[in-house]
mmCIF file with all atom_site columns, C-alpha atoms in Angstrom:
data_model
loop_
_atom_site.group_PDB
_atom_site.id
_atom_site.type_symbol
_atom_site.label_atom_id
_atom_site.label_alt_id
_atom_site.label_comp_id
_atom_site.label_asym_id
_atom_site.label_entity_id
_atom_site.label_seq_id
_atom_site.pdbx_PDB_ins_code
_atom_site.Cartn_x
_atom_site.Cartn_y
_atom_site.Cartn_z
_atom_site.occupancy
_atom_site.B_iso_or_equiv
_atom_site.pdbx_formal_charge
_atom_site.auth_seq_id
_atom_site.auth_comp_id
_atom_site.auth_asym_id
_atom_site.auth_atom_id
_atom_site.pdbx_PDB_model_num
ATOM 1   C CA . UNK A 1 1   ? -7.440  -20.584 -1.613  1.00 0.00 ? 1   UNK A CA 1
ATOM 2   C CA . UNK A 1 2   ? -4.612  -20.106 0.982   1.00 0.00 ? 2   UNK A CA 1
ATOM 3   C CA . UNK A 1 3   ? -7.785  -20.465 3.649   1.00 0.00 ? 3   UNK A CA 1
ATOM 4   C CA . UNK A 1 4   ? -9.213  -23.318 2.003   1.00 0.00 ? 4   UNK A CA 1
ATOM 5   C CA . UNK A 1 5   ? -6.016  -25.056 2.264   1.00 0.00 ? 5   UNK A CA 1
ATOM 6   C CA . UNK A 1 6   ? -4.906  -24.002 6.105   1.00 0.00 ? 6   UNK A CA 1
ATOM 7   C CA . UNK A 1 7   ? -8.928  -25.150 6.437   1.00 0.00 ? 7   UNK A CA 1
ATOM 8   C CA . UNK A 1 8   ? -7.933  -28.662 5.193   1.00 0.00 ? 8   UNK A CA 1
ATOM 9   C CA . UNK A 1 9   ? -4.081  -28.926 6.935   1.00 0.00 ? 9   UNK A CA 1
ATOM 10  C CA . UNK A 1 10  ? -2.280  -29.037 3.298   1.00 0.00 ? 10  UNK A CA 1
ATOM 11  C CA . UNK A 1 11  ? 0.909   -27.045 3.034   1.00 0.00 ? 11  UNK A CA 1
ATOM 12  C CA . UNK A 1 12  ? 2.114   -26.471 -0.260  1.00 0.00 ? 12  UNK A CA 1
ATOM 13  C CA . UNK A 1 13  ? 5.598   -26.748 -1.330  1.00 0.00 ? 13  UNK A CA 1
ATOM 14  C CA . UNK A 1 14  ? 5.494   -23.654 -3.434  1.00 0.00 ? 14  UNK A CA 1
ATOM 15  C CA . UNK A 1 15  ? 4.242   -20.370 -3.783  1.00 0.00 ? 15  UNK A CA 1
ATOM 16  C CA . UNK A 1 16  ? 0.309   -20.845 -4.354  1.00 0.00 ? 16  UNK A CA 1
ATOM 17  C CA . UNK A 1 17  ? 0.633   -18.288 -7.244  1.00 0.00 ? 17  UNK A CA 1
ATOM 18  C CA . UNK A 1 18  ? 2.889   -21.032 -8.640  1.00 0.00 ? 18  UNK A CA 1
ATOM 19  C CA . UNK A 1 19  ? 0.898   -23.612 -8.255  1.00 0.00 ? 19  UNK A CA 1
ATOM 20  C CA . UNK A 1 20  ? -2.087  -22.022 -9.119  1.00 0.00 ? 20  UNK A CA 1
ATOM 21  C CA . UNK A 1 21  ? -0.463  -21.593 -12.403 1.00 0.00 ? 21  UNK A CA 1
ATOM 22  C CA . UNK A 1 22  ? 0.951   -25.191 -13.081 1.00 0.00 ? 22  UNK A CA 1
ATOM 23  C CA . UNK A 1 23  ? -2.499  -26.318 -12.229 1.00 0.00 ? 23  UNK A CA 1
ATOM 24  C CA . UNK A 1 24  ? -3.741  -23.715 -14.952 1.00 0.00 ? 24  UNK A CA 1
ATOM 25  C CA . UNK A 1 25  ? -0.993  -24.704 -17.719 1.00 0.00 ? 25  UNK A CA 1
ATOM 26  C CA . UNK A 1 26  ? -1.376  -28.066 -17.007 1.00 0.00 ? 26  UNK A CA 1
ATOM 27  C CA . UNK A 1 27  ? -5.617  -27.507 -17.762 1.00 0.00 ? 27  UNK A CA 1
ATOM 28  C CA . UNK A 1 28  ? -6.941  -28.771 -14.602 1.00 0.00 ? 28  UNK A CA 1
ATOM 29  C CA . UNK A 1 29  ? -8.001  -25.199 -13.243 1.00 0.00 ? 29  UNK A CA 1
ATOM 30  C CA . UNK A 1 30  ? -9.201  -22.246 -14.398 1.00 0.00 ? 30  UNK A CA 1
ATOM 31  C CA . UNK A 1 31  ? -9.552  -19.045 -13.737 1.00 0.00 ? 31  UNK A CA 1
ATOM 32  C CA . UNK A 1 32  ? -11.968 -15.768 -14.385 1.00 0.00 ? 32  UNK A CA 1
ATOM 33  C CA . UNK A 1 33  ? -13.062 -12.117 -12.911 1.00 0.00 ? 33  UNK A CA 1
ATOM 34  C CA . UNK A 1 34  ? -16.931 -11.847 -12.720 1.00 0.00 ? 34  UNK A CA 1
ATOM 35  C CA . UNK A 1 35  ? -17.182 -8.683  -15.568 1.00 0.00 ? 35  UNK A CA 1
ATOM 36  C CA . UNK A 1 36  ? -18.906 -6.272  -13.139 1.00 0.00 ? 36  UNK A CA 1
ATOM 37  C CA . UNK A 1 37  ? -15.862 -6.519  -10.887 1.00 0.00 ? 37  UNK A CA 1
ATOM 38  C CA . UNK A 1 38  ? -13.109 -3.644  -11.213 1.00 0.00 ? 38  UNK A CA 1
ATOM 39  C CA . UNK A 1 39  ? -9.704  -4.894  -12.294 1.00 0.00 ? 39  UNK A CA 1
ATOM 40  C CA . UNK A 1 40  ? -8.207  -3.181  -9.693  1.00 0.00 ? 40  UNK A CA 1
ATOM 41  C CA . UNK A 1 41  ? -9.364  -1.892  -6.033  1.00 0.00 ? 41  UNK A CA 1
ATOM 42  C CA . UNK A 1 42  ? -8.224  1.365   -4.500  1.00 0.00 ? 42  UNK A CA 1
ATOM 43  C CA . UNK A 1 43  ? -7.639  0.851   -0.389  1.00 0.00 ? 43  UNK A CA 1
ATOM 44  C CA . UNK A 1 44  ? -6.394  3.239   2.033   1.00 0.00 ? 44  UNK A CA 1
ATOM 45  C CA . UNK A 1 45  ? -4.141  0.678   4.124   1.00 0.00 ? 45  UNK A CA 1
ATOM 46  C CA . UNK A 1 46  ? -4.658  3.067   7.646   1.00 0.00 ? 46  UNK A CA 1
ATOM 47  C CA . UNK A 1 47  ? -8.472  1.769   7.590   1.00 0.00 ? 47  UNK A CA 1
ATOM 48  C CA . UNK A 1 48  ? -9.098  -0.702  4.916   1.00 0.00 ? 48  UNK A CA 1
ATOM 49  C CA . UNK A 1 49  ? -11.613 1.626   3.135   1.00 0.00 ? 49  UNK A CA 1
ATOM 50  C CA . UNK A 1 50  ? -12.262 1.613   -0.674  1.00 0.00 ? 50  UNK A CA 1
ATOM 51  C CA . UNK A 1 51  ? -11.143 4.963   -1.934  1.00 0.00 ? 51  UNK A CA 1
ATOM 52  C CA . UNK A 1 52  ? -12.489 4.726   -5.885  1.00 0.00 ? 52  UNK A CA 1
ATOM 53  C CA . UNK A 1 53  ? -14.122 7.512   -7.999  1.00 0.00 ? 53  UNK A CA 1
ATOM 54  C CA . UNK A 1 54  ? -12.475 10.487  -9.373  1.00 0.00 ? 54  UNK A CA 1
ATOM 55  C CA . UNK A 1 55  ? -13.769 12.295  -6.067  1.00 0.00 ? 55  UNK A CA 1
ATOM 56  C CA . UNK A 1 56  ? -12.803 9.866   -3.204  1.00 0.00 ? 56  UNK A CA 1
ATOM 57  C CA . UNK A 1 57  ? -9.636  8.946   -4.704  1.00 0.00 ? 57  UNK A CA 1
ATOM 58  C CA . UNK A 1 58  ? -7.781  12.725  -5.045  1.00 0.00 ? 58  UNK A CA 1
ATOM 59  C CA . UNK A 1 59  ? -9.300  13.654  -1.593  1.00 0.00 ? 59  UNK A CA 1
ATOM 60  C CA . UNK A 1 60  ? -8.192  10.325  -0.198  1.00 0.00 ? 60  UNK A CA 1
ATOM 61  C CA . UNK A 1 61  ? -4.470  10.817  -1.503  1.00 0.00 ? 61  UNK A CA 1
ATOM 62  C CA . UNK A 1 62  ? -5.025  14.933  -0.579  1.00 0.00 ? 62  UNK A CA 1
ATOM 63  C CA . UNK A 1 63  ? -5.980  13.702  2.809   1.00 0.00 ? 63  UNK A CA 1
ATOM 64  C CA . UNK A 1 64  ? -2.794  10.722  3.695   1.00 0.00 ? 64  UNK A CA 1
ATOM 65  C CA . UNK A 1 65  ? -0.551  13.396  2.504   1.00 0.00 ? 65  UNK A CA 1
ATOM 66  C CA . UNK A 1 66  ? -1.965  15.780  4.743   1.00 0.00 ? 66  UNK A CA 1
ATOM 67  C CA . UNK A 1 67  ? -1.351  13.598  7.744   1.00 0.00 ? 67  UNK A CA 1
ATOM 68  C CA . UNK A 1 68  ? 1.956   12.096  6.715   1.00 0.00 ? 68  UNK A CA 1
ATOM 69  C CA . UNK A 1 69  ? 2.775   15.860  6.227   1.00 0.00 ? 69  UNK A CA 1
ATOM 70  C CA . UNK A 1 70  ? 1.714   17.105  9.656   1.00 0.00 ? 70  UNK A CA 1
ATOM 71  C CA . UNK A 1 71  ? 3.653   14.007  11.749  1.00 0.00 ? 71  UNK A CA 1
ATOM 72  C CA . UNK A 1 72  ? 6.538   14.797  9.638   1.00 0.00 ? 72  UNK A CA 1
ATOM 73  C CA . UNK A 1 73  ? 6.109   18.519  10.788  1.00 0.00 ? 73  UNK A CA 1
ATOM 74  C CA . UNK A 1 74  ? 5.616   17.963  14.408  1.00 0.00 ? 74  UNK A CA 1
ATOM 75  C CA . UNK A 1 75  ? 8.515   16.089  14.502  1.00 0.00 ? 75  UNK A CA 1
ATOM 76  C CA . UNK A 1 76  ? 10.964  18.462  12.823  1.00 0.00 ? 76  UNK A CA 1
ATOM 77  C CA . UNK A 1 77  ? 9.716   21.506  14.123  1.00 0.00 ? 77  UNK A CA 1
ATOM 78  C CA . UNK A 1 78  ? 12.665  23.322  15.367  1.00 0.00 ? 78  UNK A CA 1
ATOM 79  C CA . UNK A 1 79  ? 11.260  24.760  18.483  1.00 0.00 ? 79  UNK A CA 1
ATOM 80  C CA . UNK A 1 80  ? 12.653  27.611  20.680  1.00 0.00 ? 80  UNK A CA 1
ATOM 81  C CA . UNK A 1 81  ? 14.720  26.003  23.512  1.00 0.00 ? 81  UNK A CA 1
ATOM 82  C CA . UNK A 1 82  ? 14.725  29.277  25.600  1.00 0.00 ? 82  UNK A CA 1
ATOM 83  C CA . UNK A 1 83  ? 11.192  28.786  26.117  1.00 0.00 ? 83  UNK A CA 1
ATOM 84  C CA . UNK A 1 84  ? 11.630  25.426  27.492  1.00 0.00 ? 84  UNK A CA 1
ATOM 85  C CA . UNK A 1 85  ? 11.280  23.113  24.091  1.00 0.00 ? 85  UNK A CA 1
ATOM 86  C CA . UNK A 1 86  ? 14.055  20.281  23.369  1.00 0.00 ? 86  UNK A CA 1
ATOM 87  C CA . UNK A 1 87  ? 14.459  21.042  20.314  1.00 0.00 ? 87  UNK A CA 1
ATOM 88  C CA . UNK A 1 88  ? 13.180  18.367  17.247  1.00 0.00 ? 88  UNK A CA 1
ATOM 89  C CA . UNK A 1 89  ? 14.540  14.857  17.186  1.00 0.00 ? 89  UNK A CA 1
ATOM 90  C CA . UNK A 1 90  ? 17.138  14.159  15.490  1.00 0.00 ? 90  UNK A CA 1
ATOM 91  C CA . UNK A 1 91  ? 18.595  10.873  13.802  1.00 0.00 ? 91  UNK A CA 1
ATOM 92  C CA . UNK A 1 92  ? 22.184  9.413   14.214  1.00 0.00 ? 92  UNK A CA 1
ATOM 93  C CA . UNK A 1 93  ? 22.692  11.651  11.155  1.00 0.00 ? 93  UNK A CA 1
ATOM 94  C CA . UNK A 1 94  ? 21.482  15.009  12.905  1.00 0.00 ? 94  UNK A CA 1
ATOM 95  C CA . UNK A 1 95  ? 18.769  15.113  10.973  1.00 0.00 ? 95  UNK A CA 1
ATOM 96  C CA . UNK A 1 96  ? 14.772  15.638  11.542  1.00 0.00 ? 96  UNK A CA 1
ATOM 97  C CA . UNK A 1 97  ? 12.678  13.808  10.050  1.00 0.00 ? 97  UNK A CA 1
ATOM 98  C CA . UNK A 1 98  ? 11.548  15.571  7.036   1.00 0.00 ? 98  UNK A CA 1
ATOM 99  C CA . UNK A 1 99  ? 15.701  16.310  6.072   1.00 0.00 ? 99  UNK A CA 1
ATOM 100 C CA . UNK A 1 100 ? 15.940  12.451  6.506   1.00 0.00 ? 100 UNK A CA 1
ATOM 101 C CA . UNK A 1 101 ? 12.429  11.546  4.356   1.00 0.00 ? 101 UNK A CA 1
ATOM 102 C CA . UNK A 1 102 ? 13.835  14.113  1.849   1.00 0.00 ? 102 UNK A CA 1
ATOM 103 C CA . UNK A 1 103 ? 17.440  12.593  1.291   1.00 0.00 ? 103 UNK A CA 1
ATOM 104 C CA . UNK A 1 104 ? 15.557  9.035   0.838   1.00 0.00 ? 104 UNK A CA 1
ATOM 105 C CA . UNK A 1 105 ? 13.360  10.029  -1.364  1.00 0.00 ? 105 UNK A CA 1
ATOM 106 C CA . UNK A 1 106 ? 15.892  12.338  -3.484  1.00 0.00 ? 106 UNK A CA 1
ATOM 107 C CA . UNK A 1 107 ? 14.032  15.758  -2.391  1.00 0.00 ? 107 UNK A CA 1
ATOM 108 C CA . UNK A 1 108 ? 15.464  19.033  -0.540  1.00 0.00 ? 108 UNK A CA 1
ATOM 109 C CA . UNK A 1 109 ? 14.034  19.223  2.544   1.00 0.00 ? 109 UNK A CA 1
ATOM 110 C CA . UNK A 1 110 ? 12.128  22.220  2.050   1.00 0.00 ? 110 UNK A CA 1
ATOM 111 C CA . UNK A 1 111 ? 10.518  20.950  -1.290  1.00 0.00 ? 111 UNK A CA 1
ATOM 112 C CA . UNK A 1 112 ? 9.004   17.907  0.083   1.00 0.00 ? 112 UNK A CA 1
ATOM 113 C CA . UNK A 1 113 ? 5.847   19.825  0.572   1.00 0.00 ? 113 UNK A CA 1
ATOM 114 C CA . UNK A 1 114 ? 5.557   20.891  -2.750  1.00 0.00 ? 114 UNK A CA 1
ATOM 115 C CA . UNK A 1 115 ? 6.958   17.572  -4.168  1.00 0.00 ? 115 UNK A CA 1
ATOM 116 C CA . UNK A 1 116 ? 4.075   15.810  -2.098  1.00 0.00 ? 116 UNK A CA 1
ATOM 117 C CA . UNK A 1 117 ? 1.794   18.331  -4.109  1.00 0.00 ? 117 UNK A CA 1
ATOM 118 C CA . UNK A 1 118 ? 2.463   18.054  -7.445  1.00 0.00 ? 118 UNK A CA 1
ATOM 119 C CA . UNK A 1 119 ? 1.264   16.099  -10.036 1.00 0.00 ? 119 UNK A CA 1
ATOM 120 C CA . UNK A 1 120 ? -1.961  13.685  -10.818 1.00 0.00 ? 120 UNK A CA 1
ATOM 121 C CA . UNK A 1 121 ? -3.711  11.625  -8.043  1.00 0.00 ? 121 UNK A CA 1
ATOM 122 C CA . UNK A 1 122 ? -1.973  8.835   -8.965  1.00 0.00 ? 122 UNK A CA 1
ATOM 123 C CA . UNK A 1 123 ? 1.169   10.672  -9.335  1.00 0.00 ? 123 UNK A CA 1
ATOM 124 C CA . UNK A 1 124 ? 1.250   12.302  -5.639  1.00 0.00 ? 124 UNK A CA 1
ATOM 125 C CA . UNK A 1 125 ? -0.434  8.332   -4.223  1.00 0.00 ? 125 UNK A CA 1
ATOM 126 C CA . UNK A 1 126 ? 2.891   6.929   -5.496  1.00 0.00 ? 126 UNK A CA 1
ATOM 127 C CA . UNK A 1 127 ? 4.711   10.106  -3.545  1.00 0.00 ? 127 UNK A CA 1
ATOM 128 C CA . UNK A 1 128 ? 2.831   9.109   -0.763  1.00 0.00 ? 128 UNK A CA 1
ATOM 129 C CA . UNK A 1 129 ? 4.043   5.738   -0.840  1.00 0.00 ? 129 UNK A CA 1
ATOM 130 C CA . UNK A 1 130 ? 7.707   6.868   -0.797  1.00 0.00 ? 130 UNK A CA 1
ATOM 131 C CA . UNK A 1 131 ? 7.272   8.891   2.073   1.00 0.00 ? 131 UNK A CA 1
ATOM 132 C CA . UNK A 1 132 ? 5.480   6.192   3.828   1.00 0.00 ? 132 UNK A CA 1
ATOM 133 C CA . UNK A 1 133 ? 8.081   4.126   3.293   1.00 0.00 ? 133 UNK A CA 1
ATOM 134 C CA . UNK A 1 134 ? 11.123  6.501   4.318   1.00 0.00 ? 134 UNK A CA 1
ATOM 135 C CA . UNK A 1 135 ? 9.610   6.499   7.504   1.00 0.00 ? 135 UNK A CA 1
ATOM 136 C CA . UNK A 1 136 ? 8.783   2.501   8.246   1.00 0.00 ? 136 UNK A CA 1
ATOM 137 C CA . UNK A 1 137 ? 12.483  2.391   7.222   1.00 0.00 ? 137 UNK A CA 1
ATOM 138 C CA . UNK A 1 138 ? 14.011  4.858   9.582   1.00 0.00 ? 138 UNK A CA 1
ATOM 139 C CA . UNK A 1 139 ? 15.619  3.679   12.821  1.00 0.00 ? 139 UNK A CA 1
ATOM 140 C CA . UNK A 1 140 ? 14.974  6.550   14.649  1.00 0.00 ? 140 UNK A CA 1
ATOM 141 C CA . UNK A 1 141 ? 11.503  8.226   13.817  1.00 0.00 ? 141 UNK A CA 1
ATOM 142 C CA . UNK A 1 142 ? 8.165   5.732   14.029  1.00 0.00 ? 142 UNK A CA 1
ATOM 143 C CA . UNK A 1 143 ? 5.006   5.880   11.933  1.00 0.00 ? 143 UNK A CA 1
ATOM 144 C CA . UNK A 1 144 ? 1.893   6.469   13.554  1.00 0.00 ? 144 UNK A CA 1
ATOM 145 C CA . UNK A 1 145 ? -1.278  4.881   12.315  1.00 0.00 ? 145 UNK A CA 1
ATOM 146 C CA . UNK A 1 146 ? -2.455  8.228   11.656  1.00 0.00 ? 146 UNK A CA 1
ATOM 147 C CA . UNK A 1 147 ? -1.515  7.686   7.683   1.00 0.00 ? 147 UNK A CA 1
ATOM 148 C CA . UNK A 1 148 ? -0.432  4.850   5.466   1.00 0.00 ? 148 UNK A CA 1
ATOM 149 C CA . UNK A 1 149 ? -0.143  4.307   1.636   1.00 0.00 ? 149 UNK A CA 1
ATOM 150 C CA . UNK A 1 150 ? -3.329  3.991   -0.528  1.00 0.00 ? 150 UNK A CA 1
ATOM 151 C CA . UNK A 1 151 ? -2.377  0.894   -2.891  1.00 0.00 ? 151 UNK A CA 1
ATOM 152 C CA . UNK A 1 152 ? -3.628  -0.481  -6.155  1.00 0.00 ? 152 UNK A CA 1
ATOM 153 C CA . UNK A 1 153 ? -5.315  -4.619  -5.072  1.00 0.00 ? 153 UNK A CA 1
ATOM 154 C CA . UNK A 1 154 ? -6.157  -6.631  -8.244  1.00 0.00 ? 154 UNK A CA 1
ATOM 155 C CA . UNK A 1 155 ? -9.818  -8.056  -7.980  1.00 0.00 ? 155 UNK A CA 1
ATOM 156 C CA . UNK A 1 156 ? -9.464  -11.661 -7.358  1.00 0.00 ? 156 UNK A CA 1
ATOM 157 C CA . UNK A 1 157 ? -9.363  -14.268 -9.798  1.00 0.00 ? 157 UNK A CA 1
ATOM 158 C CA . UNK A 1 158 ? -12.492 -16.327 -9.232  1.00 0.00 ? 158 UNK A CA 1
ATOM 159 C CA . UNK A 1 159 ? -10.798 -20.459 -9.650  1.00 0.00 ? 159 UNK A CA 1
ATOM 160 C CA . UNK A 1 160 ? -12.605 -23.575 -10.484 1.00 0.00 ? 160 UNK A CA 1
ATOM 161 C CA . UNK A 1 161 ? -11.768 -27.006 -11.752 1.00 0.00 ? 161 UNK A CA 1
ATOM 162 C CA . UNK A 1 162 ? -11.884 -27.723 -15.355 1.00 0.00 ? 162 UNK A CA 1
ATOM 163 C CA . UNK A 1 163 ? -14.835 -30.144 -16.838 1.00 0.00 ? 163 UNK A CA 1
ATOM 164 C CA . UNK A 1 164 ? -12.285 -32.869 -17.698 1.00 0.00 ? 164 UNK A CA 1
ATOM 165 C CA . UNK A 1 165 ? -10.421 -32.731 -14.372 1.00 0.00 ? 165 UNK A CA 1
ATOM 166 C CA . UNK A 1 166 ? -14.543 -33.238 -12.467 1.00 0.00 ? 166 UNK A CA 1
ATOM 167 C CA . UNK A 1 167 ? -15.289 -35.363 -15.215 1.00 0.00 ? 167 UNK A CA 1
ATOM 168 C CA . UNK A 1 168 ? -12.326 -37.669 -14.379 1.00 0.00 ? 168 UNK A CA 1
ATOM 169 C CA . UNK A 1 169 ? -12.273 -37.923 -10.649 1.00 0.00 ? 169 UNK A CA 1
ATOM 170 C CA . UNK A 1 170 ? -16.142 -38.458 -10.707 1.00 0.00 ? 170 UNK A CA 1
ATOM 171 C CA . UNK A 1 171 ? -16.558 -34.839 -8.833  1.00 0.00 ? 171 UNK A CA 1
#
């Protein structure tokens, strides 16, 4: 709808959810999902892909927190300076990355792994989604697209006009 309406050069003075719903309430729209649609959609935000099924879905969580696990890693690694290594990076704070992913999230440091580890696929994607988001809100470290969060989409809502409001404009 948002397209259809940038399409025509109308701007709306609301949120189109809002309107949407007036026009709903007030019985000039209405609104369905086709019944072989999915309520929901399961997408891997680093590539857009559809991660549904009780096999793609564990392995797709298994797999972000795999990669948000090894940036975190190669960023805290505390590596010997004798043999010519900096050192990790370090926040403001002091802090690597995984101490500062740990105190947002309300984890020790060295349990993050485990944290990340435990529990039910949709249990460890909302884990995921913390740590994701510890890191997009850091001001020192930056997030690779080499993992993102794996969110929940609700299937669109399929809108038409109502018979009385086509009846009544001659549409």
């Amino acid at each position: 709808m948002s397209e259809l309406l940038e399409d025509l050069g109308l701007e709306l003075d609301c949120n189109l959810d809002v309107a949407v719903g007036n026009l709903e309430e007030f019985g000039a729209m209405d609104g369905f999902r086709p019944e072989d649609n999915p309520d929901w959609y399961t997408i891997r935000q680093r590539d857009g892909e559809f991660v549904m099924g009780e096999e793609d879905f564990p392995e797709a969580v298994d797999e972000e927190i795999r990669r948000a696990l090894s940036h975190i890693d190669s960023l805290s690694a505390r590596v010997a300076i004798a043999d010519g290594g900096e050192g990790p990076k370090l926040n403001d704070d002091g802090q690597t990355l995984r101490e500062e992913v740990a105190e947002e999230i309300g984890v020790d440091a060295d349990e993050l792994e485990s944290y990340l580890h435990d529990g039910g696929a949709n249990e460890r994607r909302g884990k995921l989604d913390e740590v994701v988001e510890a890191v997009e809100g850091s001001e020192t470290f930056e997030k690779p697209d080499s993992y993102d969060k794996i969110e929940w989409i609700p299937s669109a809502v399929r809108h038409h006009l109502t018979e009385g409001v086509i009846e009544s404009y001659d549409l």
